[in-house]
Amino acid sequence: MAKLFSKTKIIRGEEVIPARTVFEATPSEAKQFDALKSARPATADEVKAHAEAQAKADGTTFAG
């Protein structure tokens, strides 16, 4: 699975991926999103920020 950063809102089946978020995709999906200019590989900082935000939302970390 590849970590991607969405440039636009993506509708993937029943799932809606908001713009400017990190999400996972298969390698074939990643190629398609790149060709459509709707997503790009996520940077390490974006992945880290996403993980921290997800942990806060899940209540598994303290908001500091």
Tab-separated table of C-alpha atoms in Angstrom:
chain	number	residue	atom	x	y	z
A	1	MET	CA	0.000	0.000	0.000
A	2	ALA	CA	1.183	3.472	-0.865
A	3	LYS	CA	0.597	6.564	1.259
A	4	LEU	CA	-0.825	9.342	-0.923
A	5	PHE	CA	-1.790	12.979	-0.342
A	6	SER	CA	-5.049	13.958	-2.047
A	7	LYS	CA	-4.984	17.180	-4.062
A	8	THR	CA	-8.748	17.112	-4.665
A	9	LYS	CA	-11.785	15.362	-3.195
A	10	ILE	CA	-11.689	11.749	-4.386
A	11	ILE	CA	-14.693	9.448	-4.567
A	12	ARG	CA	-13.538	5.826	-4.494
A	13	GLY	CA	-16.573	3.536	-4.558
A	14	GLU	CA	-18.560	4.367	-1.428
A	15	GLU	CA	-15.573	6.087	0.220
A	16	VAL	CA	-15.050	9.853	-0.031
A	17	ILE	CA	-11.496	11.090	0.558
A	18	PRO	CA	-11.406	14.810	1.398
A	19	ALA	CA	-8.894	17.106	-0.298
A	20	ARG	CA	-5.534	17.624	1.438
A	21	THR	CA	-5.580	14.375	3.416
A	22	VAL	CA	-3.291	11.337	3.594
A	23	PHE	CA	-4.744	7.980	2.564
A	24	GLU	CA	-3.579	4.544	1.475
A	25	ALA	CA	-3.950	3.132	-2.025
A	26	THR	CA	-2.755	0.098	-3.922
A	27	PRO	CA	0.105	0.636	-6.377
A	28	SER	CA	-2.260	0.457	-9.361
A	29	GLU	CA	-4.609	3.015	-7.759
A	30	ALA	CA	-1.622	5.255	-6.990
A	31	LYS	CA	-0.643	5.259	-10.663
A	32	GLN	CA	-4.191	6.152	-11.692
A	33	PHE	CA	-4.482	8.988	-9.152
A	34	ASP	CA	-1.091	10.332	-10.275
A	35	ALA	CA	-2.125	10.215	-13.943
A	36	LEU	CA	-5.325	12.096	-13.090
A	37	LYS	CA	-3.337	14.658	-11.045
A	38	SER	CA	-5.681	14.065	-8.099
A	39	ALA	CA	-3.073	12.721	-5.639
A	40	ARG	CA	0.675	12.510	-5.116
A	41	PRO	CA	2.990	10.533	-2.833
A	42	ALA	CA	2.755	11.836	0.729
A	43	THR	CA	5.838	13.311	2.368
A	44	ALA	CA	7.132	11.989	5.686
A	45	ASP	CA	5.931	15.153	7.453
A	46	GLU	CA	2.415	14.741	6.014
A	47	VAL	CA	2.281	11.104	7.091
A	48	LYS	CA	3.470	12.023	10.599
A	49	ALA	CA	0.922	14.857	10.912
A	50	HIS	CA	-1.844	12.536	9.727
A	51	ALA	CA	-0.852	9.849	12.243
A	52	GLU	CA	-0.817	12.386	15.088
A	53	ALA	CA	-4.201	13.805	14.100
A	54	GLN	CA	-5.665	10.303	13.840
A	55	ALA	CA	-4.302	9.375	17.272
A	56	LYS	CA	-5.886	12.476	18.807
A	57	ALA	CA	-9.191	11.716	17.111
A	58	ASP	CA	-9.082	8.115	18.357
A	59	GLY	CA	-8.247	9.260	21.881
A	60	THR	CA	-5.017	7.236	22.007
A	61	THR	CA	-2.814	10.236	22.795
A	62	PHE	CA	-3.007	13.350	24.913
A	63	ALA	CA	-3.601	16.681	23.196
A	64	GLY	CA	-0.514	18.557	24.205
